[in-house]
Amino acid sequence: MAFDILCDFDGTISRSDVTDHLLETLARPGWEALEDAWTRGEIGSAECMARQVEFIDASPAELDAALDQVEIDPGFPAFLHAAQGLGARVTVVSDGIDYAIRRVLARHGVRGLALRANRLVVTGARSYRLEHPHAASGCPAGTCKCAVAGALPAAPSLLIGDGRSDFCGSGAVDLVLAKGALVAHCAEIGRRHVAFSEFCDLTAELPAIVALLAAEAPRRTVAA
């Protein structure tokens, strides 16, 4: 069965939030105030991250060195291989930074995945800006996961995620594989989900997950 997987990156594939790591390692003071404003709901993540990236003061080599400190869930490559073997089209969908995601994944032997994320643009020897090619009108996120999910072909789909940026996208797919805050969100609103902690858990459960997805997709189509 052909199906689509949309997978979050920060805190889901990666062990930590990569943007926060870059800011903590390479940014001039001042980005923290923007983080506080985002936490209070005063600005959206697109505005927050775009303004924060302007605080990064690093050469491309220093940026790469910081990214090379980032680890991923060691079970992700095996999960990816198993999912693709069962017919999955896997897209990484992130409100993070495209260059960072590609660099981290390549370091761990994962290349060629479709990616929807914010675009990092070099503006000087030590400066950068952020563009949002996957934003949507009315959505405060730099990458609107609802819009990405809504543009999928008519096939069963699932989202893998862990937090706030995945809340809206989780309502536009047939099944959610959730960890962290996304588990509580799905439970609170009654959204069908499978909770997990590590990708190795999902790999072991993949045949059952695909069977559940096949059963869930027609039900969601009828409900819609």
PDB file of C-alpha atoms in Angstrom:
ATOM      1  CA  MET A   1       0.000   0.000   0.000  1.00  0.00           C
ATOM      2  CA  ALA A   2       1.346   3.425  -0.936  1.00  0.00           C
ATOM      3  CA  PHE A   3       1.099   5.968   1.881  1.00  0.00           C
ATOM      4  CA  ASP A   4       2.634   9.259   2.987  1.00  0.00           C
ATOM      5  CA  ILE A   5       4.603   9.978   6.130  1.00  0.00           C
ATOM      6  CA  LEU A   6       5.168  13.551   7.254  1.00  0.00           C
ATOM      7  CA  CYS A   7       7.873  13.574   9.911  1.00  0.00           C
ATOM      8  CA  ASP A   8       8.863  16.416  12.196  1.00  0.00           C
ATOM      9  CA  PHE A   9      12.589  16.939  12.772  1.00  0.00           C
ATOM     10  CA  ASP A  10      13.449  18.870  15.947  1.00  0.00           C
ATOM     11  CA  GLY A  11      12.883  16.692  18.988  1.00  0.00           C
ATOM     12  CA  THR A  12      11.481  13.904  16.822  1.00  0.00           C
ATOM     13  CA  ILE A  13      14.288  12.817  14.489  1.00  0.00           C
ATOM     14  CA  SER A  14      16.895  14.925  16.272  1.00  0.00           C
ATOM     15  CA  ARG A  15      17.538  14.514  19.980  1.00  0.00           C
ATOM     16  CA  SER A  16      17.316  18.260  20.564  1.00  0.00           C
ATOM     17  CA  ASP A  17      15.970  21.445  18.997  1.00  0.00           C
ATOM     18  CA  VAL A  18      18.622  22.309  16.425  1.00  0.00           C
ATOM     19  CA  THR A  19      17.691  25.984  16.099  1.00  0.00           C
ATOM     20  CA  ASP A  20      17.949  26.456  19.859  1.00  0.00           C
ATOM     21  CA  HIS A  21      21.341  24.736  19.772  1.00  0.00           C
ATOM     22  CA  LEU A  22      22.595  27.119  17.075  1.00  0.00           C
ATOM     23  CA  LEU A  23      21.313  30.147  18.941  1.00  0.00           C
ATOM     24  CA  GLU A  24      22.784  29.033  22.255  1.00  0.00           C
ATOM     25  CA  THR A  25      26.128  28.281  20.588  1.00  0.00           C
ATOM     26  CA  LEU A  26      26.538  31.005  17.971  1.00  0.00           C
ATOM     27  CA  ALA A  27      24.111  33.902  18.509  1.00  0.00           C
ATOM     28  CA  ARG A  28      24.736  37.287  20.016  1.00  0.00           C
ATOM     29  CA  PRO A  29      22.709  38.109  23.159  1.00  0.00           C
ATOM     30  CA  GLY A  30      19.148  39.268  22.550  1.00  0.00           C
ATOM     31  CA  TRP A  31      17.523  36.278  20.858  1.00  0.00           C
ATOM     32  CA  GLU A  32      16.184  35.056  24.203  1.00  0.00           C
ATOM     33  CA  ALA A  33      13.720  37.958  24.427  1.00  0.00           C
ATOM     34  CA  LEU A  34      12.161  36.834  21.145  1.00  0.00           C
ATOM     35  CA  GLU A  35      11.843  33.284  22.490  1.00  0.00           C
ATOM     36  CA  ASP A  36      10.027  34.647  25.546  1.00  0.00           C
ATOM     37  CA  ALA A  37       7.674  36.666  23.328  1.00  0.00           C
ATOM     38  CA  TRP A  38       6.885  33.527  21.288  1.00  0.00           C
ATOM     39  CA  THR A  39       6.260  31.521  24.465  1.00  0.00           C
ATOM     40  CA  ARG A  40       3.801  34.193  25.646  1.00  0.00           C
ATOM     41  CA  GLY A  41       2.011  34.033  22.284  1.00  0.00           C
ATOM     42  CA  GLU A  42       2.887  37.594  21.321  1.00  0.00           C
ATOM     43  CA  ILE A  43       4.560  36.597  18.041  1.00  0.00           C
ATOM     44  CA  GLY A  44       4.345  33.549  15.781  1.00  0.00           C
ATOM     45  CA  SER A  45       7.161  31.109  15.167  1.00  0.00           C
ATOM     46  CA  ALA A  46       7.861  32.509  11.679  1.00  0.00           C
ATOM     47  CA  GLU A  47       8.540  35.993  13.011  1.00  0.00           C
ATOM     48  CA  CYS A  48      10.386  34.656  16.040  1.00  0.00           C
ATOM     49  CA  MET A  49      12.800  32.476  14.088  1.00  0.00           C
ATOM     50  CA  ALA A  50      13.382  34.989  11.300  1.00  0.00           C
ATOM     51  CA  ARG A  51      14.404  37.634  13.814  1.00  0.00           C
ATOM     52  CA  GLN A  52      16.443  35.189  15.895  1.00  0.00           C
ATOM     53  CA  VAL A  53      18.475  33.948  12.922  1.00  0.00           C
ATOM     54  CA  GLU A  54      19.682  37.503  12.401  1.00  0.00           C
ATOM     55  CA  PHE A  55      21.455  37.219  15.775  1.00  0.00           C
ATOM     56  CA  ILE A  56      23.658  34.345  14.560  1.00  0.00           C
ATOM     57  CA  ASP A  57      27.264  35.487  14.212  1.00  0.00           C
ATOM     58  CA  ALA A  58      29.257  32.629  12.673  1.00  0.00           C
ATOM     59  CA  SER A  59      31.204  31.642   9.606  1.00  0.00           C
ATOM     60  CA  PRO A  60      29.823  28.760   7.521  1.00  0.00           C
ATOM     61  CA  ALA A  61      32.567  26.550   8.995  1.00  0.00           C
ATOM     62  CA  GLU A  62      31.536  27.474  12.533  1.00  0.00           C
ATOM     63  CA  LEU A  63      27.901  26.827  11.645  1.00  0.00           C
ATOM     64  CA  ASP A  64      28.786  23.372  10.319  1.00  0.00           C
ATOM     65  CA  ALA A  65      30.865  22.593  13.405  1.00  0.00           C
ATOM     66  CA  ALA A  66      27.900  23.399  15.650  1.00  0.00           C
ATOM     67  CA  LEU A  67      25.564  21.292  13.518  1.00  0.00           C
ATOM     68  CA  ASP A  68      27.984  18.364  13.673  1.00  0.00           C
ATOM     69  CA  GLN A  69      27.366  18.211  17.427  1.00  0.00           C
ATOM     70  CA  VAL A  70      23.692  17.323  16.871  1.00  0.00           C
ATOM     71  CA  GLU A  71      22.647  13.693  17.303  1.00  0.00           C
ATOM     72  CA  ILE A  72      19.554  11.977  15.949  1.00  0.00           C
ATOM     73  CA  ASP A  73      17.462   9.112  17.273  1.00  0.00           C
ATOM     74  CA  PRO A  74      19.700   6.170  16.315  1.00  0.00           C
ATOM     75  CA  GLY A  75      16.657   4.142  15.285  1.00  0.00           C
ATOM     76  CA  PHE A  76      15.528   6.592  12.603  1.00  0.00           C
ATOM     77  CA  PRO A  77      17.558   5.223   9.642  1.00  0.00           C
ATOM     78  CA  ALA A  78      16.246   1.682  10.221  1.00  0.00           C
ATOM     79  CA  PHE A  79      12.691   2.982  10.595  1.00  0.00           C
ATOM     80  CA  LEU A  80      13.037   4.957   7.368  1.00  0.00           C
ATOM     81  CA  HIS A  81      14.307   1.914   5.473  1.00  0.00           C
ATOM     82  CA  ALA A  82      11.512  -0.289   6.814  1.00  0.00           C
ATOM     83  CA  ALA A  83       8.799   2.304   6.091  1.00  0.00           C
ATOM     84  CA  GLN A  84       9.990   2.862   2.530  1.00  0.00           C
ATOM     85  CA  GLY A  85      10.049  -0.893   2.044  1.00  0.00           C
ATOM     86  CA  LEU A  86       6.346  -0.964   2.919  1.00  0.00           C
ATOM     87  CA  GLY A  87       5.475   1.743   0.369  1.00  0.00           C
ATOM     88  CA  ALA A  88       5.934   4.963   2.354  1.00  0.00           C
ATOM     89  CA  ARG A  89       6.759   8.287   0.748  1.00  0.00           C
ATOM     90  CA  VAL A  90       8.584  10.095   3.546  1.00  0.00           C
ATOM     91  CA  THR A  91       8.812  13.875   3.788  1.00  0.00           C
ATOM     92  CA  VAL A  92      10.519  15.747   6.605  1.00  0.00           C
ATOM     93  CA  VAL A  93       8.265  18.678   7.498  1.00  0.00           C
ATOM     94  CA  SER A  94       9.792  21.119   9.949  1.00  0.00           C
ATOM     95  CA  ASP A  95       9.452  24.634  11.278  1.00  0.00           C
ATOM     96  CA  GLY A  96      13.241  24.501  11.568  1.00  0.00           C
ATOM     97  CA  ILE A  97      16.054  25.330   9.137  1.00  0.00           C
ATOM     98  CA  ASP A  98      16.520  23.438   5.873  1.00  0.00           C
ATOM     99  CA  TYR A  99      20.328  23.654   5.763  1.00  0.00           C
ATOM    100  CA  ALA A 100      20.631  22.419   9.335  1.00  0.00           C
ATOM    101  CA  ILE A 101      18.324  19.469   8.714  1.00  0.00           C
ATOM    102  CA  ARG A 102      20.141  18.359   5.558  1.00  0.00           C
ATOM    103  CA  ARG A 103      23.541  18.688   7.249  1.00  0.00           C
ATOM    104  CA  VAL A 104      22.517  16.670  10.307  1.00  0.00           C
ATOM    105  CA  LEU A 105      20.764  13.947   8.320  1.00  0.00           C
ATOM    106  CA  ALA A 106      23.667  13.589   5.857  1.00  0.00           C
ATOM    107  CA  ARG A 107      26.115  13.208   8.722  1.00  0.00           C
ATOM    108  CA  HIS A 108      24.039  10.237   9.875  1.00  0.00           C
ATOM    109  CA  GLY A 109      23.862   8.691   6.406  1.00  0.00           C
ATOM    110  CA  VAL A 110      20.358   9.878   5.477  1.00  0.00           C
ATOM    111  CA  ARG A 111      20.210  11.684   2.128  1.00  0.00           C
ATOM    112  CA  GLY A 112      17.653  12.460  -0.546  1.00  0.00           C
ATOM    113  CA  LEU A 113      14.543  12.816   1.614  1.00  0.00           C
ATOM    114  CA  ALA A 114      11.924  15.341   0.535  1.00  0.00           C
ATOM    115  CA  LEU A 115      12.063  18.338   2.862  1.00  0.00           C
ATOM    116  CA  ARG A 116       9.701  21.189   3.693  1.00  0.00           C
ATOM    117  CA  ALA A 117      11.330  23.686   6.040  1.00  0.00           C
ATOM    118  CA  ASN A 118      12.414  27.301   6.413  1.00  0.00           C
ATOM    119  CA  ARG A 119      15.202  28.321   4.029  1.00  0.00           C
ATOM    120  CA  LEU A 120      18.518  29.622   5.352  1.00  0.00           C
ATOM    121  CA  VAL A 121      20.095  32.335   3.186  1.00  0.00           C
ATOM    122  CA  VAL A 122      23.693  33.504   3.615  1.00  0.00           C
ATOM    123  CA  THR A 123      23.824  37.310   3.618  1.00  0.00           C
ATOM    124  CA  GLY A 124      27.454  37.920   4.590  1.00  0.00           C
ATOM    125  CA  ALA A 125      30.629  36.328   5.892  1.00  0.00           C
ATOM    126  CA  ARG A 126      28.998  35.781   9.294  1.00  0.00           C
ATOM    127  CA  SER A 127      25.327  36.617   8.793  1.00  0.00           C
ATOM    128  CA  TYR A 128      22.128  34.902   7.666  1.00  0.00           C
ATOM    129  CA  ARG A 129      18.430  35.405   7.117  1.00  0.00           C
ATOM    130  CA  LEU A 130      15.460  33.068   6.969  1.00  0.00           C
ATOM    131  CA  GLU A 131      12.843  32.669   4.241  1.00  0.00           C
ATOM    132  CA  HIS A 132       9.535  30.817   4.516  1.00  0.00           C
ATOM    133  CA  PRO A 133       8.733  29.054   1.210  1.00  0.00           C
ATOM    134  CA  HIS A 134       6.156  26.803   2.898  1.00  0.00           C
ATOM    135  CA  ALA A 135       4.228  29.420   4.863  1.00  0.00           C
ATOM    136  CA  ALA A 136       0.475  29.849   4.477  1.00  0.00           C
ATOM    137  CA  SER A 137      -1.746  32.890   4.823  1.00  0.00           C
ATOM    138  CA  GLY A 138      -3.134  33.169   8.324  1.00  0.00           C
ATOM    139  CA  CYS A 139      -0.731  30.610   9.795  1.00  0.00           C
ATOM    140  CA  PRO A 140       1.865  31.963  12.279  1.00  0.00           C
ATOM    141  CA  ALA A 141       4.337  29.169  11.521  1.00  0.00           C
ATOM    142  CA  GLY A 142       7.169  29.482   9.039  1.00  0.00           C
ATOM    143  CA  THR A 143       6.265  26.050   7.685  1.00  0.00           C
ATOM    144  CA  CYS A 144       2.522  25.403   7.773  1.00  0.00           C
ATOM    145  CA  LYS A 145       2.216  21.672   8.386  1.00  0.00           C
ATOM    146  CA  CYS A 146      -1.562  21.787   7.833  1.00  0.00           C
ATOM    147  CA  ALA A 147      -1.008  23.164   4.328  1.00  0.00           C
ATOM    148  CA  VAL A 148       1.699  20.620   3.553  1.00  0.00           C
ATOM    149  CA  ALA A 149      -0.571  17.793   4.701  1.00  0.00           C
ATOM    150  CA  GLY A 150      -3.496  19.231   2.771  1.00  0.00           C
ATOM    151  CA  ALA A 151      -1.493  19.181  -0.450  1.00  0.00           C
ATOM    152  CA  LEU A 152      -0.736  15.456  -0.234  1.00  0.00           C
ATOM    153  CA  PRO A 153      -2.138  13.171  -2.938  1.00  0.00           C
ATOM    154  CA  ALA A 154      -5.229  11.140  -2.156  1.00  0.00           C
ATOM    155  CA  ALA A 155      -3.492   8.357  -0.225  1.00  0.00           C
ATOM    156  CA  PRO A 156      -3.425   7.330   3.434  1.00  0.00           C
ATOM    157  CA  SER A 157      -1.176   9.630   5.444  1.00  0.00           C
ATOM    158  CA  LEU A 158       0.319   9.862   8.886  1.00  0.00           C
ATOM    159  CA  LEU A 159       2.272  12.449  10.814  1.00  0.00           C
ATOM    160  CA  ILE A 160       5.110  11.779  13.243  1.00  0.00           C
ATOM    161  CA  GLY A 161       5.807  14.548  15.729  1.00  0.00           C
ATOM    162  CA  ASP A 162       6.389  15.668  19.264  1.00  0.00           C
ATOM    163  CA  GLY A 163       5.164  19.160  19.962  1.00  0.00           C
ATOM    164  CA  ARG A 164       3.350  22.399  19.388  1.00  0.00           C
ATOM    165  CA  SER A 165       4.318  22.848  15.738  1.00  0.00           C
ATOM    166  CA  ASP A 166       2.652  19.499  14.967  1.00  0.00           C
ATOM    167  CA  PHE A 167      -0.734  20.242  16.536  1.00  0.00           C
ATOM    168  CA  CYS A 168      -2.422  21.640  13.431  1.00  0.00           C
ATOM    169  CA  GLY A 169      -0.867  19.164  11.002  1.00  0.00           C
ATOM    170  CA  SER A 170      -2.037  16.272  13.145  1.00  0.00           C
ATOM    171  CA  GLY A 171      -5.615  17.105  12.199  1.00  0.00           C
ATOM    172  CA  ALA A 172      -4.970  16.869   8.459  1.00  0.00           C
ATOM    173  CA  VAL A 173      -3.733  13.255   8.326  1.00  0.00           C
ATOM    174  CA  ASP A 174      -5.287   9.844   8.916  1.00  0.00           C
ATOM    175  CA  LEU A 175      -3.134   8.760  11.849  1.00  0.00           C
ATOM    176  CA  VAL A 176      -0.648  10.380  14.238  1.00  0.00           C
ATOM    177  CA  LEU A 177       2.469   8.804  15.724  1.00  0.00           C
ATOM    178  CA  ALA A 178       3.129  10.990  18.726  1.00  0.00           C
ATOM    179  CA  LYS A 179       5.641  11.626  21.460  1.00  0.00           C
ATOM    180  CA  GLY A 180       6.092  14.448  23.959  1.00  0.00           C
ATOM    181  CA  ALA A 181       3.448  17.176  24.101  1.00  0.00           C
ATOM    182  CA  LEU A 182       1.726  15.853  20.984  1.00  0.00           C
ATOM    183  CA  VAL A 183       0.566  12.764  22.909  1.00  0.00           C
ATOM    184  CA  ALA A 184      -1.299  14.901  25.432  1.00  0.00           C
ATOM    185  CA  HIS A 185      -2.740  17.095  22.677  1.00  0.00           C
ATOM    186  CA  CYS A 186      -4.095  14.119  20.734  1.00  0.00           C
ATOM    187  CA  ALA A 187      -5.515  12.546  23.893  1.00  0.00           C
ATOM    188  CA  GLU A 188      -7.173  15.795  24.936  1.00  0.00           C
ATOM    189  CA  ILE A 189      -9.029  16.295  21.654  1.00  0.00           C
ATOM    190  CA  GLY A 190      -9.676  12.608  20.958  1.00  0.00           C
ATOM    191  CA  ARG A 191      -7.419  12.310  17.914  1.00  0.00           C
ATOM    192  CA  ARG A 192      -6.443   8.756  16.974  1.00  0.00           C
ATOM    193  CA  HIS A 193      -2.739   8.285  17.679  1.00  0.00           C
ATOM    194  CA  VAL A 194      -0.017   5.814  18.544  1.00  0.00           C
ATOM    195  CA  ALA A 195       2.340   6.961  21.308  1.00  0.00           C
ATOM    196  CA  PHE A 196       6.046   6.168  21.075  1.00  0.00           C
ATOM    197  CA  SER A 197       9.359   7.092  22.679  1.00  0.00           C
ATOM    198  CA  GLU A 198      11.981   5.903  20.177  1.00  0.00           C
ATOM    199  CA  PHE A 199      11.930   5.112  16.463  1.00  0.00           C
ATOM    200  CA  CYS A 200      12.955   1.542  17.234  1.00  0.00           C
ATOM    201  CA  ASP A 201       9.510   1.164  18.872  1.00  0.00           C
ATOM    202  CA  LEU A 202       7.830   2.267  15.652  1.00  0.00           C
ATOM    203  CA  THR A 203       9.939  -0.023  13.483  1.00  0.00           C
ATOM    204  CA  ALA A 204       8.816  -3.037  15.474  1.00  0.00           C
ATOM    205  CA  GLU A 205       5.183  -1.928  15.214  1.00  0.00           C
ATOM    206  CA  LEU A 206       5.206  -0.855  11.560  1.00  0.00           C
ATOM    207  CA  PRO A 207       3.101  -3.721  10.129  1.00  0.00           C
ATOM    208  CA  ALA A 208       0.395  -3.079  12.745  1.00  0.00           C
ATOM    209  CA  ILE A 209       0.618   0.682  12.159  1.00  0.00           C
ATOM    210  CA  VAL A 210       0.186   0.259   8.401  1.00  0.00           C
ATOM    211  CA  ALA A 211      -2.821  -2.011   8.978  1.00  0.00           C
ATOM    212  CA  LEU A 212      -4.329   0.583  11.327  1.00  0.00           C
ATOM    213  CA  LEU A 213      -3.655   3.327   8.798  1.00  0.00           C
ATOM    214  CA  ALA A 214      -5.397   1.352   6.061  1.00  0.00           C
ATOM    215  CA  ALA A 215      -8.440   0.974   8.304  1.00  0.00           C
ATOM    216  CA  GLU A 216      -8.397   4.569   9.524  1.00  0.00           C
ATOM    217  CA  ALA A 217      -8.053   6.327   6.144  1.00  0.00           C
ATOM    218  CA  PRO A 218     -11.476   5.356   4.713  1.00  0.00           C
ATOM    219  CA  ARG A 219     -13.155   6.298   7.989  1.00  0.00           C
ATOM    220  CA  ARG A 220     -11.600   9.780   7.913  1.00  0.00           C
ATOM    221  CA  THR A 221     -12.567  10.243   4.256  1.00  0.00           C
ATOM    222  CA  VAL A 222     -16.189   9.412   5.036  1.00  0.00           C
ATOM    223  CA  ALA A 223     -16.167  11.712   8.078  1.00  0.00           C
ATOM    224  CA  ALA A 224     -14.756  14.574   6.003  1.00  0.00           C
TER     225      ALA A 224
END
